[in-house]
Short mmCIF file of N, CA, C and O in Angstrom, two decimals:
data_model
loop_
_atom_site.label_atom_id
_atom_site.label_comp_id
_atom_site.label_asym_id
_atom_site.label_seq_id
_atom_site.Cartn_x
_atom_site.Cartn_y
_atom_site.Cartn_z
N UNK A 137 -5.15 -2.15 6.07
CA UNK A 137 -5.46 -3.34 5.28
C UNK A 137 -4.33 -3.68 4.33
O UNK A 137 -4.05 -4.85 4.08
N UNK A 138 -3.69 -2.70 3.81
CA UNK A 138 -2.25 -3.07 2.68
C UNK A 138 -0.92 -2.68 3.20
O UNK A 138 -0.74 -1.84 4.07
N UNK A 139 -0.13 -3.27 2.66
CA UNK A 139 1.50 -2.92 2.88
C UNK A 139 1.49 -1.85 2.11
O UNK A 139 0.59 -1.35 1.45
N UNK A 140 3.20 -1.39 2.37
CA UNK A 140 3.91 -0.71 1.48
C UNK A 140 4.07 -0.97 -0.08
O UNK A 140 4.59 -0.26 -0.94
N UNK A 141 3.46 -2.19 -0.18
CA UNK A 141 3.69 -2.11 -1.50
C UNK A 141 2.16 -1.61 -2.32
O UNK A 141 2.04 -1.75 -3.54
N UNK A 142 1.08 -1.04 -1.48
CA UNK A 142 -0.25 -0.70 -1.97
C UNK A 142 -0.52 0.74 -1.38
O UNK A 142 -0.60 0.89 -0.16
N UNK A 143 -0.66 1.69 -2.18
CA UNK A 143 -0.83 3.43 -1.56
C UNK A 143 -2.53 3.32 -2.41
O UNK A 143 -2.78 3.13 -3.59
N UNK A 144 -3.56 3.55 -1.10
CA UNK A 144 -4.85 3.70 -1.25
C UNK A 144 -4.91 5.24 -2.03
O UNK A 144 -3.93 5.98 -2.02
N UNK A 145 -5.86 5.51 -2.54
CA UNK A 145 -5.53 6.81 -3.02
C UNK A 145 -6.84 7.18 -3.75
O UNK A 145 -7.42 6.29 -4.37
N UNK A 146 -7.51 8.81 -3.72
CA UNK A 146 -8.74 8.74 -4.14
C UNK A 146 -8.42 9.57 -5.49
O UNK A 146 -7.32 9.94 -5.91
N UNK A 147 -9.52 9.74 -5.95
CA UNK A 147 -9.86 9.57 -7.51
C UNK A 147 -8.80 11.17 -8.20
O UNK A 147 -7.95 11.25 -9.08
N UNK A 148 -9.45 12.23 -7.22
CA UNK A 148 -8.54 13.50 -7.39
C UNK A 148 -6.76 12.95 -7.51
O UNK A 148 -6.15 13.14 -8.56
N UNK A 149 -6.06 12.29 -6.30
CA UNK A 149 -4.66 11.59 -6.22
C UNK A 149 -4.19 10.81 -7.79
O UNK A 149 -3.20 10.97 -8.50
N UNK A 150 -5.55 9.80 -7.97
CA UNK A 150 -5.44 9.10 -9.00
C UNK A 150 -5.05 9.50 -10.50
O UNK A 150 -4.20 9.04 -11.27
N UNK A 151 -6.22 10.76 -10.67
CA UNK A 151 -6.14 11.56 -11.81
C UNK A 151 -4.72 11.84 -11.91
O UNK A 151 -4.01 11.17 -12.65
N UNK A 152 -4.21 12.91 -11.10
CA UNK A 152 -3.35 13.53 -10.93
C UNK A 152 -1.92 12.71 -11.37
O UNK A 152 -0.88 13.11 -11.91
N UNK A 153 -2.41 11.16 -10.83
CA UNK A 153 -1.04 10.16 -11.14
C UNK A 153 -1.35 10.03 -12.80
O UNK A 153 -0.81 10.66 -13.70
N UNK A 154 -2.20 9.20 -12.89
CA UNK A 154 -1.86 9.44 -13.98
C UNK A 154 -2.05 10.26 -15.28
O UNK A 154 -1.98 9.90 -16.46
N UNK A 155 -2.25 11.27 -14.81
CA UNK A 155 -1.98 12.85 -16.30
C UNK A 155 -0.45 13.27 -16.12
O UNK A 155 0.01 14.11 -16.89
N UNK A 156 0.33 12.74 -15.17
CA UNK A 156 1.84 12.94 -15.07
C UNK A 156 2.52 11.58 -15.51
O UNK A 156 3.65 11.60 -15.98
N UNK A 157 1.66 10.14 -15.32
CA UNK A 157 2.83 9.20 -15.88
C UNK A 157 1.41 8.14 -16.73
O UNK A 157 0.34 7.58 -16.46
N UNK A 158 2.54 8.48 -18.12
CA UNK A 158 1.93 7.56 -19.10
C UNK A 158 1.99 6.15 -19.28
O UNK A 158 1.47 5.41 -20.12
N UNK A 159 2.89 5.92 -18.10
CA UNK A 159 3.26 4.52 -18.19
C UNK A 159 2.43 3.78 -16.96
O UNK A 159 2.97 2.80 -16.45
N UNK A 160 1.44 4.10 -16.58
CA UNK A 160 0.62 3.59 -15.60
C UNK A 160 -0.22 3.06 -16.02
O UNK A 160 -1.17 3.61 -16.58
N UNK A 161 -0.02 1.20 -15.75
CA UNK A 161 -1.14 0.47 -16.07
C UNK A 161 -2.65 0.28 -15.54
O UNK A 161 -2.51 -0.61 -14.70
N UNK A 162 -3.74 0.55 -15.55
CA UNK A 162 -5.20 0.93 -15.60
C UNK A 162 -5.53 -0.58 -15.61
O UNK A 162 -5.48 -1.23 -16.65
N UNK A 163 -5.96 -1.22 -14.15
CA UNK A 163 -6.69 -2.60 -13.98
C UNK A 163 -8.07 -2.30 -13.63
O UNK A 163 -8.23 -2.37 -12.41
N UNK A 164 -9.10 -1.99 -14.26
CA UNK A 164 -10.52 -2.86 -14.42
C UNK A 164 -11.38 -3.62 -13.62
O UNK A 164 -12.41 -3.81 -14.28
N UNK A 165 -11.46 -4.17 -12.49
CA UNK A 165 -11.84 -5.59 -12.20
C UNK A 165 -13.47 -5.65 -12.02
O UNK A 165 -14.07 -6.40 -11.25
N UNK A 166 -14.08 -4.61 -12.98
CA UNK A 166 -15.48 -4.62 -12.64
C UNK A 166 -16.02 -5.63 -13.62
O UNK A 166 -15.15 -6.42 -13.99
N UNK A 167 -17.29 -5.84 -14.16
CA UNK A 167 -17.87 -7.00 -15.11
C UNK A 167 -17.99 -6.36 -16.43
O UNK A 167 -18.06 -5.13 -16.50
N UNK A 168 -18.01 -6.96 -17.29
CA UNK A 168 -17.50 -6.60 -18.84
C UNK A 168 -19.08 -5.21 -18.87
O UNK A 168 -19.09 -4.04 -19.27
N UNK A 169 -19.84 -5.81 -18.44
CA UNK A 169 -21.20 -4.80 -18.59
C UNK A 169 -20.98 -3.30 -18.00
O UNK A 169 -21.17 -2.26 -18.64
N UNK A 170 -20.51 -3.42 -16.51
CA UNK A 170 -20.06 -1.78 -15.88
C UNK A 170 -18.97 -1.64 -16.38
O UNK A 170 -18.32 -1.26 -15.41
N UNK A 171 -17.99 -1.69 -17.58
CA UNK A 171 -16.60 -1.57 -18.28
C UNK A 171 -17.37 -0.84 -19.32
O UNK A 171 -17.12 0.33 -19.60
N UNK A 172 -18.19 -1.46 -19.82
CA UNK A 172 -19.27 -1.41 -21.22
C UNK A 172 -19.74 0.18 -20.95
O UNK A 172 -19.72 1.04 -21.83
N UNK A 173 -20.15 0.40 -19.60
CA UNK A 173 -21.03 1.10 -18.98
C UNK A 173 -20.10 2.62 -19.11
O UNK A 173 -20.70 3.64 -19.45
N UNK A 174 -18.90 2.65 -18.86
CA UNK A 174 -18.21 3.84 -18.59
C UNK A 174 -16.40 2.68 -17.97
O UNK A 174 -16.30 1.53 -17.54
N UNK A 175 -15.45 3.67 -18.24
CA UNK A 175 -14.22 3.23 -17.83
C UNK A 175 -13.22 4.07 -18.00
O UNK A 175 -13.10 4.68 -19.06
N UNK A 176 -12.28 4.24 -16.89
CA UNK A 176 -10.91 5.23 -17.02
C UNK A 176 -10.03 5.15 -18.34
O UNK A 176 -9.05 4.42 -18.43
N UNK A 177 -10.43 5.88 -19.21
CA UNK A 177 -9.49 5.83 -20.46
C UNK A 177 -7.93 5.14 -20.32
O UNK A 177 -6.98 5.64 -19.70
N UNK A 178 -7.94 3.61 -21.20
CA UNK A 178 -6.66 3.16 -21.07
C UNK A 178 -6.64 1.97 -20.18
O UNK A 178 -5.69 1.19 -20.09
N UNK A 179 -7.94 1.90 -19.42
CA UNK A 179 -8.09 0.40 -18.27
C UNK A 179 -8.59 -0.69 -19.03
O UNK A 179 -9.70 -0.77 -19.57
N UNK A 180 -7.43 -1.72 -19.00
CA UNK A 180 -7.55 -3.13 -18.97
C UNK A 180 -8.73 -3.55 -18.45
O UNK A 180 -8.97 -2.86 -17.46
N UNK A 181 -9.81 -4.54 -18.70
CA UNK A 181 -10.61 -5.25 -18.20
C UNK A 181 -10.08 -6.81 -17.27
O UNK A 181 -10.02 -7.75 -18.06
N UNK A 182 -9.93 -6.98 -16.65
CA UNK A 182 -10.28 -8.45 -16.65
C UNK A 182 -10.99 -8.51 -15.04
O UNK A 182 -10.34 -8.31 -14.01
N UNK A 183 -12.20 -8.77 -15.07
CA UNK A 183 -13.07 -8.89 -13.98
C UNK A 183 -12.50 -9.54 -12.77
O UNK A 183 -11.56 -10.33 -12.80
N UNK A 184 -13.12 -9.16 -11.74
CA UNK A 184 -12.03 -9.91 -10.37
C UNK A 184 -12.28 -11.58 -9.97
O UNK A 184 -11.55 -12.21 -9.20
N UNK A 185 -13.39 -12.08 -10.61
CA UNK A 185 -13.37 -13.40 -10.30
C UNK A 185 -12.74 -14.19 -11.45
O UNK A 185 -12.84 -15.41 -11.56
N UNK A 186 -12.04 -13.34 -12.34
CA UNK A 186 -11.39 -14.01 -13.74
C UNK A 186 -9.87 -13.78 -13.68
O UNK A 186 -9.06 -14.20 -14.50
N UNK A 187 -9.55 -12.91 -12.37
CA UNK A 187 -8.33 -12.49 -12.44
C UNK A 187 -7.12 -13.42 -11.40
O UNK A 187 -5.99 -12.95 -11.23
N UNK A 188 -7.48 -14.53 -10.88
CA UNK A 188 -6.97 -15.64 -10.42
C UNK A 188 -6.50 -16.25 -11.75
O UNK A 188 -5.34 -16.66 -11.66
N UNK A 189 -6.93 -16.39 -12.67
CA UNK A 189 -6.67 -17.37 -13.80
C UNK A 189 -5.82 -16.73 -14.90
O UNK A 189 -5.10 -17.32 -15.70
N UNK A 190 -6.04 -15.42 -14.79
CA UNK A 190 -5.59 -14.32 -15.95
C UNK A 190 -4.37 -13.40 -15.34
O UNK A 190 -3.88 -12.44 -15.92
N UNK A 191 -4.05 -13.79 -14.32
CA UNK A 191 -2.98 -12.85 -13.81
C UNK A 191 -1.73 -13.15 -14.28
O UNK A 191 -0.93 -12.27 -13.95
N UNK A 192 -1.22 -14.08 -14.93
CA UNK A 192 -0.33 -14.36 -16.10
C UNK A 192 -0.06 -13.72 -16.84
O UNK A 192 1.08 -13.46 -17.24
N UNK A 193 -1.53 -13.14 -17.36
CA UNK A 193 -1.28 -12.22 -18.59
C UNK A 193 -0.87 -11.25 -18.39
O UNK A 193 -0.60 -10.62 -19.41
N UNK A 194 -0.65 -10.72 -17.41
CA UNK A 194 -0.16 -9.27 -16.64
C UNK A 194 0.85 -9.17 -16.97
O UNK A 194 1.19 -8.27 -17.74
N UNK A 195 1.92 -10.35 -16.33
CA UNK A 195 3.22 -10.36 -15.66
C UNK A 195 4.39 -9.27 -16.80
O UNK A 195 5.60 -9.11 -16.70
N UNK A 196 3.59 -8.77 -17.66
CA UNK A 196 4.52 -7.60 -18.32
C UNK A 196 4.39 -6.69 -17.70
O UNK A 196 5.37 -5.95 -17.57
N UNK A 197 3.31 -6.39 -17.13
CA UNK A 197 2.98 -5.44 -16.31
C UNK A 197 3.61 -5.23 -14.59
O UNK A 197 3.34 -4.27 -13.87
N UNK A 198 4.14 -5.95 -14.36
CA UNK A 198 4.82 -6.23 -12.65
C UNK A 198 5.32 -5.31 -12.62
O UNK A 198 4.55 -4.65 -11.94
N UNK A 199 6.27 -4.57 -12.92
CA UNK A 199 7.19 -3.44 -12.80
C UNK A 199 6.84 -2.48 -13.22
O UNK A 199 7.78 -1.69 -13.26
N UNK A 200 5.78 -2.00 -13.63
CA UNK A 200 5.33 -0.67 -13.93
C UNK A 200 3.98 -0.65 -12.54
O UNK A 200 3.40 -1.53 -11.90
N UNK A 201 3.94 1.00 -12.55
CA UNK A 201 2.64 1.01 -11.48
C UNK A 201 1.15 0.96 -12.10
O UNK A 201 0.70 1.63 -13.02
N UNK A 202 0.59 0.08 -11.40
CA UNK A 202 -0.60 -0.17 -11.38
C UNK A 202 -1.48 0.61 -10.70
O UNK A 202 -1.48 0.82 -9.49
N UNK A 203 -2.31 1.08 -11.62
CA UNK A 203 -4.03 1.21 -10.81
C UNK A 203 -4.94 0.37 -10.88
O UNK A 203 -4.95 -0.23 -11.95
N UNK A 204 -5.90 0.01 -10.01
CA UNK A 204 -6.33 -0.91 -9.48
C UNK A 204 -8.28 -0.27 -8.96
O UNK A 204 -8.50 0.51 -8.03
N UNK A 205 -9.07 -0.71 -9.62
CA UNK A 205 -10.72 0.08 -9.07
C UNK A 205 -11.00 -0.95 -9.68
O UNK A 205 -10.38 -1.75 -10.39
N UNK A 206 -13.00 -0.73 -8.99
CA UNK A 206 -13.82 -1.25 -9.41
C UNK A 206 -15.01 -0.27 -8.88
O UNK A 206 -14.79 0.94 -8.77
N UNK A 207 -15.80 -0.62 -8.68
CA UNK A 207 -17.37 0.56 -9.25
C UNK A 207 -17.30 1.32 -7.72
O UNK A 207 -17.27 2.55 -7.72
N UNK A 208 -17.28 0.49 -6.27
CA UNK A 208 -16.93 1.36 -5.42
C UNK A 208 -15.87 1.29 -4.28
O UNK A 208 -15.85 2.10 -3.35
N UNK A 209 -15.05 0.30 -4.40
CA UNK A 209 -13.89 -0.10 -3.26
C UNK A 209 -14.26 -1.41 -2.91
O UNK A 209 -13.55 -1.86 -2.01
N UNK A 210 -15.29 -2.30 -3.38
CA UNK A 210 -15.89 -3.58 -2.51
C UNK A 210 -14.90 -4.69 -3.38
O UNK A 210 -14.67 -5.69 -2.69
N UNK A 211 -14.51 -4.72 -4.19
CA UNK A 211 -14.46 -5.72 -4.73
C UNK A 211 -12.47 -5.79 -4.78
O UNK A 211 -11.70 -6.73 -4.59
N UNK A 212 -12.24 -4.22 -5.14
CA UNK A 212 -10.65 -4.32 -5.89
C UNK A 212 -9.47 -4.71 -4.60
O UNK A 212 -8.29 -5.03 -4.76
N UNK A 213 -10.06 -4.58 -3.62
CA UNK A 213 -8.97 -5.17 -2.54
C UNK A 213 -8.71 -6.37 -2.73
O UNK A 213 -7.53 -6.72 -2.68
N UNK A 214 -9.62 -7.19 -2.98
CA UNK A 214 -9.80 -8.60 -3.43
C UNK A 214 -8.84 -8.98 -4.85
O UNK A 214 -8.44 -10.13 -5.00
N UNK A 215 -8.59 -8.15 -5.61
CA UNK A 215 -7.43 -7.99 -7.01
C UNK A 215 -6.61 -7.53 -6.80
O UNK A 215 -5.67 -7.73 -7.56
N UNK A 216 -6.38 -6.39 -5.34
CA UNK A 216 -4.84 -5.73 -5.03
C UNK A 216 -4.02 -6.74 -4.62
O UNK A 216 -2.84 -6.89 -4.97
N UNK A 217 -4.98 -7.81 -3.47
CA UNK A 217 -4.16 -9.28 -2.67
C UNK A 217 -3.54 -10.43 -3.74
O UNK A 217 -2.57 -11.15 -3.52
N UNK A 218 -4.46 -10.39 -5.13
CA UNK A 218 -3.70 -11.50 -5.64
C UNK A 218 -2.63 -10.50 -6.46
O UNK A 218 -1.53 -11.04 -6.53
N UNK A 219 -2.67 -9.47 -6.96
CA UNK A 219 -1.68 -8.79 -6.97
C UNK A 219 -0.71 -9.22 -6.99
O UNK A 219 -0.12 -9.82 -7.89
N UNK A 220 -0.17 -8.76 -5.23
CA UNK A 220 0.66 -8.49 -4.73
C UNK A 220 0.70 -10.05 -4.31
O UNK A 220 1.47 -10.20 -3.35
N UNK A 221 -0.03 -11.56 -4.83
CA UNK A 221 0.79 -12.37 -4.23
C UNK A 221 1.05 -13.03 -5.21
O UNK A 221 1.22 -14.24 -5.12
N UNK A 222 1.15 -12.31 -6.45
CA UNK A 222 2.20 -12.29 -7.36
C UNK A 222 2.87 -11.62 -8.25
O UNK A 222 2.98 -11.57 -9.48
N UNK A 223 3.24 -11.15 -7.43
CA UNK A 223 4.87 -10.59 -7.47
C UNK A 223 4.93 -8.98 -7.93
O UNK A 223 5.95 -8.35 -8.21
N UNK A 224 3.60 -8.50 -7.91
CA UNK A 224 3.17 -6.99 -8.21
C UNK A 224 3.78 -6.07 -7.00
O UNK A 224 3.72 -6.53 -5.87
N UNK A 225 4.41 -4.65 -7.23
CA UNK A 225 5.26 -4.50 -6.37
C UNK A 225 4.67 -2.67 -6.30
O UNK A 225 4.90 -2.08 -5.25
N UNK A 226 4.29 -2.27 -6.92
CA UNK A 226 3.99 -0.57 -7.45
C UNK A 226 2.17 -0.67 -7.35
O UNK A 226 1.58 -0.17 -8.30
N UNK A 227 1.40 -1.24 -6.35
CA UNK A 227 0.00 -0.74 -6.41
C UNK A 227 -0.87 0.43 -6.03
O UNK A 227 -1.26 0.55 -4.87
N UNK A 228 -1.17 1.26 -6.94
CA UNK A 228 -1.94 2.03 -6.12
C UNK A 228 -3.73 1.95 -6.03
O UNK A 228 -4.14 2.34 -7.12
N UNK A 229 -4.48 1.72 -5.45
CA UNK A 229 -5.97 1.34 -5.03
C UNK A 229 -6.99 2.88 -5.23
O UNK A 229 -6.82 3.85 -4.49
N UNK A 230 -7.59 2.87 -5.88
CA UNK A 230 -8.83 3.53 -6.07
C UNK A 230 -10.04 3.75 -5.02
O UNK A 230 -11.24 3.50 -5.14
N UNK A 231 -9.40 4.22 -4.09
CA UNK A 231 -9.77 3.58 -2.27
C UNK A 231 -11.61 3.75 -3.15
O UNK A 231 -12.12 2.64 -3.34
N UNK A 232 -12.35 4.79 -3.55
CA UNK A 232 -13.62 4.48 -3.28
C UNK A 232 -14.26 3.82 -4.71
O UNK A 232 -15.46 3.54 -4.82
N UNK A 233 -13.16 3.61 -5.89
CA UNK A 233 -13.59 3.13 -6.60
C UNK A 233 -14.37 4.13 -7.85
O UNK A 233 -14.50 5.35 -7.76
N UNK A 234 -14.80 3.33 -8.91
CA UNK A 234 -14.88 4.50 -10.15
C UNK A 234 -16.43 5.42 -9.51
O UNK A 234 -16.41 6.65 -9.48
N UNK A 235 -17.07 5.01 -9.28
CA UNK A 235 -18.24 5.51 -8.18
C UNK A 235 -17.86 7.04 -7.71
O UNK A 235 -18.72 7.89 -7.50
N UNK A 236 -16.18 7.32 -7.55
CA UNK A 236 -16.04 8.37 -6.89
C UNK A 236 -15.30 9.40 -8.04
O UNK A 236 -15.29 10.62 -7.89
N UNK A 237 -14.67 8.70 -9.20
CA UNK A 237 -14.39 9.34 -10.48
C UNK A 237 -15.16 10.45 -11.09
O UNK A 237 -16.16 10.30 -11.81
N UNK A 238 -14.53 11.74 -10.69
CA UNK A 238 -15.48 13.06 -11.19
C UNK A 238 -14.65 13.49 -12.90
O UNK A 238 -14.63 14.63 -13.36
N UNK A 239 -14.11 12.38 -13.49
CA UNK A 239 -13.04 13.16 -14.70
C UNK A 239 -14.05 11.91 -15.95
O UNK A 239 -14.98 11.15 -15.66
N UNK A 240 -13.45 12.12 -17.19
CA UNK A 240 -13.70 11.53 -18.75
C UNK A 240 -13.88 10.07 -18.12
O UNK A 240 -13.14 9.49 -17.33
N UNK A 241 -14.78 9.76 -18.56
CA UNK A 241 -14.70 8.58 -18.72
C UNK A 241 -15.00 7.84 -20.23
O UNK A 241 -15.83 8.42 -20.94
N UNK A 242 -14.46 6.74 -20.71
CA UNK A 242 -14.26 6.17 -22.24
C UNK A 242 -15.72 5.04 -22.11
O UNK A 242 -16.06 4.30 -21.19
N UNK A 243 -16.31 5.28 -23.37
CA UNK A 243 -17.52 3.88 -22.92
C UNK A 243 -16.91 3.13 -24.27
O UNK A 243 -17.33 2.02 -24.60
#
């Protein structure tokens, strides 16, 4: 389903990325309520049907690597594509989503 520029990766992979790099930006795309609910310490919100309009606000973010979830894999493929069709180059995907997150989570 993704290029080279998107490495699927599960929650154990994920952790692991980022407790080694602090500079990994944490994308959100669930609804402010399951954010409310529990969230990967350090993840940005902006929900995936808000993130067509808000992906502007990123663009500091293009060059650093991104993580990318939502509650179980259904939705964030849908935020990896606009992504990467602008101009996001470092994605990595939360293949099953926070659903599969066994570590801290921040409420």
């Amino acid at each position: 389903m993704f290029n080279s520029l998107v490495k699927n990766v599960s929650s154990e992979e994920a952790y692991k990325l980022l407790s080694n790099d602090s500079e990994f930006f944490i994308l959100d795309v669930r609804t402010k309520e399951e954010y409310d609910n529990g969230h990967i310490p350090g993840a940005k919100l902006v929900p995936v049907q808000l993130l067509p309009t808000k992906v502007n606000e990123l663009d500091k973010y293009k060059n650093k690597a991104i993580l990318v979830y939502c509650a179980s894999g259904g939705r964030s493929p849908r935020a990896v594509t606009i992504l990467k069709n602008n101009g996001f180059k470092n994605i990595y995907h939360l293949s099953r989503g926070i659903s599969s997150w066994k570590y801290n989570l921040t409420r």
